[in-house]
mmCIF file of C-alpha atoms in Angstrom:
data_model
loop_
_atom_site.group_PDB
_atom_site.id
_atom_site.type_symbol
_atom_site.label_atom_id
_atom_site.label_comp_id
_atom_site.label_asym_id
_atom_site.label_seq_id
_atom_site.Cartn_x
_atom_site.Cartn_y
_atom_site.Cartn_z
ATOM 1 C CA UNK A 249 155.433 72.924 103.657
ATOM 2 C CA UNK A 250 153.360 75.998 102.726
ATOM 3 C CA UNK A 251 150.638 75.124 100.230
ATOM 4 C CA UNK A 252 150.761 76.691 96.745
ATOM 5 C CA UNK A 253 146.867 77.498 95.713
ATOM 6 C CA UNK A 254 146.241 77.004 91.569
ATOM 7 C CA UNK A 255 146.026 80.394 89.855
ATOM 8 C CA UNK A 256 143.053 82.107 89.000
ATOM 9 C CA UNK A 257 142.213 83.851 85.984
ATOM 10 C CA UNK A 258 142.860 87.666 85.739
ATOM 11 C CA UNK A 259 139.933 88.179 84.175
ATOM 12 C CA UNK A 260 136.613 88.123 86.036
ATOM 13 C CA UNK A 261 134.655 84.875 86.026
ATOM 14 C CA UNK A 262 131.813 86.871 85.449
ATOM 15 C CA UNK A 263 131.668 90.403 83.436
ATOM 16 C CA UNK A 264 129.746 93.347 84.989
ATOM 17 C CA UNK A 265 126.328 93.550 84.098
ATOM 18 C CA UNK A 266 124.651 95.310 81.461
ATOM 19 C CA UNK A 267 122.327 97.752 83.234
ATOM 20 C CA UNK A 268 118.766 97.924 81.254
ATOM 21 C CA UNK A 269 115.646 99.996 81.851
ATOM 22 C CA UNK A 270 112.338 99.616 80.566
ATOM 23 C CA UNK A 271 108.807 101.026 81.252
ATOM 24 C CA UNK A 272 105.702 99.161 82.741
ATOM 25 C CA UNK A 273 102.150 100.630 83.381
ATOM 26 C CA UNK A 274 103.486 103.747 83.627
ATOM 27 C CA UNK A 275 106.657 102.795 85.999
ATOM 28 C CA UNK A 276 110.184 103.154 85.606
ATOM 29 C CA UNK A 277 111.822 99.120 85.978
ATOM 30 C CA UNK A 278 115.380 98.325 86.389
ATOM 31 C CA UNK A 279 117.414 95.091 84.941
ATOM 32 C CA UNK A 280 120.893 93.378 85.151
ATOM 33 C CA UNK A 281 122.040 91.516 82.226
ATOM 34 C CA UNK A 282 125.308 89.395 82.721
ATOM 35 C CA UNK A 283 126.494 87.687 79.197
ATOM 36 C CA UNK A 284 128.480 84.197 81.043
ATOM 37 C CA UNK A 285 129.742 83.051 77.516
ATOM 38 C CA UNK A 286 129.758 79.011 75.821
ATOM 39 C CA UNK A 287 131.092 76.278 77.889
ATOM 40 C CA UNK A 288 129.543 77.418 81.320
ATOM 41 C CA UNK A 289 127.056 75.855 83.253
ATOM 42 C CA UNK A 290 124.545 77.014 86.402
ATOM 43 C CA UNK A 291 123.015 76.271 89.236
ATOM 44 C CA UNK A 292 119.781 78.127 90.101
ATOM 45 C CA UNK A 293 116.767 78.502 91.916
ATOM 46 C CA UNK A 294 115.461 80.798 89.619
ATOM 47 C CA UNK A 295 111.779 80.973 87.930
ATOM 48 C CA UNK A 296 113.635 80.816 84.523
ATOM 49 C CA UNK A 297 116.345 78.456 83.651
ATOM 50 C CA UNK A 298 116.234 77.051 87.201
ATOM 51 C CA UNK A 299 118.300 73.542 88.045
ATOM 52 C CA UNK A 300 121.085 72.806 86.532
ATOM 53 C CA UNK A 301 122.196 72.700 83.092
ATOM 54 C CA UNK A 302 124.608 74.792 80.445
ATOM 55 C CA UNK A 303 123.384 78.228 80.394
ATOM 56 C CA UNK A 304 124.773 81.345 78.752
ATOM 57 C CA UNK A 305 123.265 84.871 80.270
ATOM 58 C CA UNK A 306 121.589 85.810 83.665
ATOM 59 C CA UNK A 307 118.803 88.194 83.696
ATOM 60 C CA UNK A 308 117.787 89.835 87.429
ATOM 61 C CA UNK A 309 115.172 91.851 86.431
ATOM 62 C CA UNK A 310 112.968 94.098 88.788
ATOM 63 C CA UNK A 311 109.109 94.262 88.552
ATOM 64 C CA UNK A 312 106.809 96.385 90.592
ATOM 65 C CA UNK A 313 105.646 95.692 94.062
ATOM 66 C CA UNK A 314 102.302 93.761 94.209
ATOM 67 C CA UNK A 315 103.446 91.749 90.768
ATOM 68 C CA UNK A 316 100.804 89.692 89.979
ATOM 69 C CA UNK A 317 101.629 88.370 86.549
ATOM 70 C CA UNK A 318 100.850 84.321 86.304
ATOM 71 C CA UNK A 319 103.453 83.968 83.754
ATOM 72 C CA UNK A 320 106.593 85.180 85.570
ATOM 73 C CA UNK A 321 108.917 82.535 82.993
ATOM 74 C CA UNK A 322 107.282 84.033 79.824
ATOM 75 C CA UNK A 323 107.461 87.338 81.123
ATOM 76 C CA UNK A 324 110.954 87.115 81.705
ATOM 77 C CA UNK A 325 111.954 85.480 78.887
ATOM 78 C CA UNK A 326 110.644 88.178 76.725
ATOM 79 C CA UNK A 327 112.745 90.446 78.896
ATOM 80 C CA UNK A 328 115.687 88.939 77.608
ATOM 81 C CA UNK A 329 114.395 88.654 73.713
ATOM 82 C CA UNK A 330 114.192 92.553 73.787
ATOM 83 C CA UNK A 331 117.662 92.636 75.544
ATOM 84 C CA UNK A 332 119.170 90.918 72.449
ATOM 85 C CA UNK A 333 120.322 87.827 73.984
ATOM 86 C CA UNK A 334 119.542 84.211 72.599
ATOM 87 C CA UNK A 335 119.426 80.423 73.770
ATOM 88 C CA UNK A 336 119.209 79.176 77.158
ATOM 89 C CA UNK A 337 119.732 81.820 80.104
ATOM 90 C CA UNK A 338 119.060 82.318 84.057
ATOM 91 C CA UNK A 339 115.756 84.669 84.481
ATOM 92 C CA UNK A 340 115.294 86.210 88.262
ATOM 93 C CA UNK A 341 113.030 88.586 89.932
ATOM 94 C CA UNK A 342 113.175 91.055 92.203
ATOM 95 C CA UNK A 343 110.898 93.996 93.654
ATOM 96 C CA UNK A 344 114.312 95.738 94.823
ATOM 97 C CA UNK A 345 115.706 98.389 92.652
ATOM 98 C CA UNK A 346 118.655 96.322 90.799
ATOM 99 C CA UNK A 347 119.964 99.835 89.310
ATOM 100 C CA UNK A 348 122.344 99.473 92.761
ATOM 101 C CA UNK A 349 123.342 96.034 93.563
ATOM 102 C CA UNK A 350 126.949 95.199 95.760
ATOM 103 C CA UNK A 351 130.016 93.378 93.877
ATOM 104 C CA UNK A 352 132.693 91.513 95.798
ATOM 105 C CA UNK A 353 135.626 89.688 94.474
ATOM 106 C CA UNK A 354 138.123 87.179 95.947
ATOM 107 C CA UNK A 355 140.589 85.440 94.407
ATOM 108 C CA UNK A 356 138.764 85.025 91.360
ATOM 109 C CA UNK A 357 134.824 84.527 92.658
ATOM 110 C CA UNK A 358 132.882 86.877 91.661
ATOM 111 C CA UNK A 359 129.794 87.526 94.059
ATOM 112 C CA UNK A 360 126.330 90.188 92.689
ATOM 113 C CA UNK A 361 123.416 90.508 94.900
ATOM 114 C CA UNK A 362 120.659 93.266 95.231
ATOM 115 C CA UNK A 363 118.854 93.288 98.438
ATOM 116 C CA UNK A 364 115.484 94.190 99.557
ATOM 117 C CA UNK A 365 114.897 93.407 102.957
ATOM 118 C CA UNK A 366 111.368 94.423 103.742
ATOM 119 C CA UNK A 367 110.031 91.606 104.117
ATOM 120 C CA UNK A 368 112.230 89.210 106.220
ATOM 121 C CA UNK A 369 112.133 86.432 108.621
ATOM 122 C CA UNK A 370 113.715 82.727 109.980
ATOM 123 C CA UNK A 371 113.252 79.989 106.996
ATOM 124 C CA UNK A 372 111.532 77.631 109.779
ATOM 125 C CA UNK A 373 108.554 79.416 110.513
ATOM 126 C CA UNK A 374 105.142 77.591 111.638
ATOM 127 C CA UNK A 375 101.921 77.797 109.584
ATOM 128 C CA UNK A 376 101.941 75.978 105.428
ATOM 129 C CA UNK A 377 103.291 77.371 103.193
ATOM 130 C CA UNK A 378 101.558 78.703 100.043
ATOM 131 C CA UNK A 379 101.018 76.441 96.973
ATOM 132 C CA UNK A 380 101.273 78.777 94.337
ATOM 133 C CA UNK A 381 103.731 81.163 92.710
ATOM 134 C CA UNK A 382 105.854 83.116 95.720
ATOM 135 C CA UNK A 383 106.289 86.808 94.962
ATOM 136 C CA UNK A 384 109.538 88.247 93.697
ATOM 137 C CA UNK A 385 112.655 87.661 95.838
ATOM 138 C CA UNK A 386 114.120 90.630 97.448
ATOM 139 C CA UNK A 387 117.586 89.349 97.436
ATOM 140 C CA UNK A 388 119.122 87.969 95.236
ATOM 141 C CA UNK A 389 122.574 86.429 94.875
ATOM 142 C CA UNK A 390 124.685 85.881 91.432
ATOM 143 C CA UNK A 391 127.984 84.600 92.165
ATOM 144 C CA UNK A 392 130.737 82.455 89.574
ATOM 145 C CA UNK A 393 134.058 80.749 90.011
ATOM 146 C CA UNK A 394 136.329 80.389 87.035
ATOM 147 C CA UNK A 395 136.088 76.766 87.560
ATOM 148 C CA UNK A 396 134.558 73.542 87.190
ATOM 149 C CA UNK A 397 132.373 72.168 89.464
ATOM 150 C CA UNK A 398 130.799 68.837 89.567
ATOM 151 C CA UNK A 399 126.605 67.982 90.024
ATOM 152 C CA UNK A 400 127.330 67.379 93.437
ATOM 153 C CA UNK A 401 129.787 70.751 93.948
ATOM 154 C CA UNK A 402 127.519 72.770 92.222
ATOM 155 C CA UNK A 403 124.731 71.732 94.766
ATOM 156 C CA UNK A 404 127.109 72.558 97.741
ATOM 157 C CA UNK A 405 128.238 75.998 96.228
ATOM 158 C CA UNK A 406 124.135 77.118 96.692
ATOM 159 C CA UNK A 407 124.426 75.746 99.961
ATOM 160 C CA UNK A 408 127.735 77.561 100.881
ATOM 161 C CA UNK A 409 126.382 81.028 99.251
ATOM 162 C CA UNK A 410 123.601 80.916 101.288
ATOM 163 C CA UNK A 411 125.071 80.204 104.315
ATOM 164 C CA UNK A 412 127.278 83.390 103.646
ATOM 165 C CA UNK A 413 124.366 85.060 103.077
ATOM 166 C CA UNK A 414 122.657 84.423 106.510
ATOM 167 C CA UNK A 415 126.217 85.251 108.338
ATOM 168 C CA UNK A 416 126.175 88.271 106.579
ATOM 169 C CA UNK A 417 122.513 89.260 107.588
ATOM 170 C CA UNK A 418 122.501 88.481 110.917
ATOM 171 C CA UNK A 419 125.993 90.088 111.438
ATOM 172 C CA UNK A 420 125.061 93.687 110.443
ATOM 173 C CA UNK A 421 122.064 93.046 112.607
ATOM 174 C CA UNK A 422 119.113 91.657 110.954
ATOM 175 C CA UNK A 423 117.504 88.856 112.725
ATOM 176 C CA UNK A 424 116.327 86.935 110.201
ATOM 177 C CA UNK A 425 117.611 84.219 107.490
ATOM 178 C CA UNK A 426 116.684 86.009 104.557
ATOM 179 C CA UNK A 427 113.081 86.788 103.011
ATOM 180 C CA UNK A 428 110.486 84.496 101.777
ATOM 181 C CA UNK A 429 111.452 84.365 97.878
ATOM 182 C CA UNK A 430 115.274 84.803 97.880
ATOM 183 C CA UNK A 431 116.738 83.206 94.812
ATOM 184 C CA UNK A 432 120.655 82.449 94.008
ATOM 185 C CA UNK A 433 122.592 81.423 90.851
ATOM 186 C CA UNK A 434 125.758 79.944 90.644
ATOM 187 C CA UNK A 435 128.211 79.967 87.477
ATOM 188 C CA UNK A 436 130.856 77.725 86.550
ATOM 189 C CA UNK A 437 132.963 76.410 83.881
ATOM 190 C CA UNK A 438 131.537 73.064 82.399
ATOM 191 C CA UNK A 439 133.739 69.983 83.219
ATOM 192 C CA UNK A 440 135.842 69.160 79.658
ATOM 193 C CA UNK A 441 138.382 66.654 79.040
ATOM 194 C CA UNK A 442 141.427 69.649 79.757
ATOM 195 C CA UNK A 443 139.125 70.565 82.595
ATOM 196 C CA UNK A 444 138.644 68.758 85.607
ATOM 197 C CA UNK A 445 135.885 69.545 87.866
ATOM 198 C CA UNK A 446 136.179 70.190 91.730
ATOM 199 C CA UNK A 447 134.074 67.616 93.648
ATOM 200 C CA UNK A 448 133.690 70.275 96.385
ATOM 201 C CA UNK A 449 132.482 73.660 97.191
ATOM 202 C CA UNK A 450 131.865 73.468 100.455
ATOM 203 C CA UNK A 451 132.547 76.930 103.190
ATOM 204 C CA UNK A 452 136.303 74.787 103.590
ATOM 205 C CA UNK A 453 136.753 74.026 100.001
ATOM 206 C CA UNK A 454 139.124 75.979 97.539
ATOM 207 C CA UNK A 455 136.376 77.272 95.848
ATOM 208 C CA UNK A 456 133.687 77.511 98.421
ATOM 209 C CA UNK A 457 136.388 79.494 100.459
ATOM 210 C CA UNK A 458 136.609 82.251 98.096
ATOM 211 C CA UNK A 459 132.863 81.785 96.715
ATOM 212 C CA UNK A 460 132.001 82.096 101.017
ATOM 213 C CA UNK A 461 133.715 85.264 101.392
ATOM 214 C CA UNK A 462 132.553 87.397 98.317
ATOM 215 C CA UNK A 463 129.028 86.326 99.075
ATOM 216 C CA UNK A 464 129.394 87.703 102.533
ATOM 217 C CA UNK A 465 130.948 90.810 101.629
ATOM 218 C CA UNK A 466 128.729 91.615 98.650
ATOM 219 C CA UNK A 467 125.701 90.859 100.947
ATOM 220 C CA UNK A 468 126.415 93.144 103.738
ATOM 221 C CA UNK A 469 127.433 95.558 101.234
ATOM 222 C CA UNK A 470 123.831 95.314 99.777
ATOM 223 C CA UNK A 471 122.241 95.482 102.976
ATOM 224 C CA UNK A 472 124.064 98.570 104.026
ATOM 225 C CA UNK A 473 123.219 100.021 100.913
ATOM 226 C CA UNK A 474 119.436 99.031 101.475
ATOM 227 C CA UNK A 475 119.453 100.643 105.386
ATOM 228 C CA UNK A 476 120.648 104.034 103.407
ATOM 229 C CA UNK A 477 117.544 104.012 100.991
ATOM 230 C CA UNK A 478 115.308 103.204 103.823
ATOM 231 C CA UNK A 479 116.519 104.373 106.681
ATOM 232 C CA UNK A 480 113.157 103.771 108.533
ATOM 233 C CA UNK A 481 113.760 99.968 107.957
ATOM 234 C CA UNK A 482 114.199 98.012 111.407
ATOM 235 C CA UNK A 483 116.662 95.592 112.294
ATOM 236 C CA UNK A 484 117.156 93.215 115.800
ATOM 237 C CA UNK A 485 115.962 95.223 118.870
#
């Protein structure tokens, strides 16, 4: 008997992003603004609005190289005051230029990410690692389902994306896991009483699945993208 996958919204489970510039000591900054809507919740590993809770815009916003503010959260948050958006939201950071950032879709999961890949390496690395505030991440991943996803799910979807992510890097050649201060948001419906939540979003899930592969494309799209700007940039030898 041939399985008959739930339907998916036609609409996208997360709208394109606003694209904002701003000014800064004299240099021209990029943002992304992405307006989720009520009723969804994230996962995140961002500076702002990090964990897990209901949250109602994403902000990836790009800041010089060499940032050194101590205040990323405030900083960002003021970002998104002068952007025009209000209550709780998902702040990131990023020394890549976000005015180009790779979009994937399947089946309904919508996958963003804007790559930098300068700086790049294997997650276990010897040496400590630094106590303080990490610079900005260089790639950064916003993907949603139009779905919802329990604590647990939720969880596993940051673990699938970033698995994606380091197929997709090491596939079109770079020998590393990521860099240092990559950060990833996931968006979902919030569970309701009409709305039950998945209890899985693993790579084999329904969700997952489709989360999986628009992560991967998006990513090597970003990277390829990133190998045009800098063509000097060096990958596996």
């Amino acid at each position: 008997m041939t399985a008959v996958l739930p339907p998916y919204p036609a609409t996208p489970a997360l709208p394109a992003p606003r694209r904002l510039t701003r000014t800064e000591n004299g240099e021209r900054l990029h943002a992304l603004l992405w307006t989720a809507g009520s009723g969804r919740r994230m996962i995140s590993s961002a500076v702002l609005g990090g964990g897990i809770g209901e949250r109602a815009w994403v902000l990836n916003a790009q800041v010089a190289h060499g940032y050194r503010r101590t205040d990323p959260e405030r900083h960002l948050a003021s970002l998104a005051a002068d952007a025009g958006v209000r209550g709780p939201g998902v702040g990131l950071m990023t020394a890549a230029d976000v005015s180009s950032y790779a979009h994937a879709r399947d089946a309904g999961a919508e996958a963003f990410v804007t790559a930098g890949i300068d700086v790049r390496g294997w997650a276990a690395w010897p040496g400590e690692g630094a106590a303080g505030a990490p610079d900005p991440g260089t790639v950064n991943v916003v993907v949603a389902v139009p779905a919802a996803l329990s604590d647990a799910a939720l969880v596993n979807a940051v673990a699938t994306a970033t698995e994606a992510k380091v197929q997709a890097l090491v596939e079109s050649g770079y020998d590393c896991s990521g860099t240092p201060t990559d950060a990833v948001c996931v968006v979902a419906d919030a569970p309701a009483p009409h709305r039950e939540a998945h209890a899985f979003a693993g790579p084999r899930s329904l969700w997952g699945a489709r989360l999986a592969r628009a992560v991967h494309r998006a990513v090597r799209d970003a990277v390829t993208a990133a190998d045009r700007d800098r063509p000097a940039v060096r990958r596996r030898t």
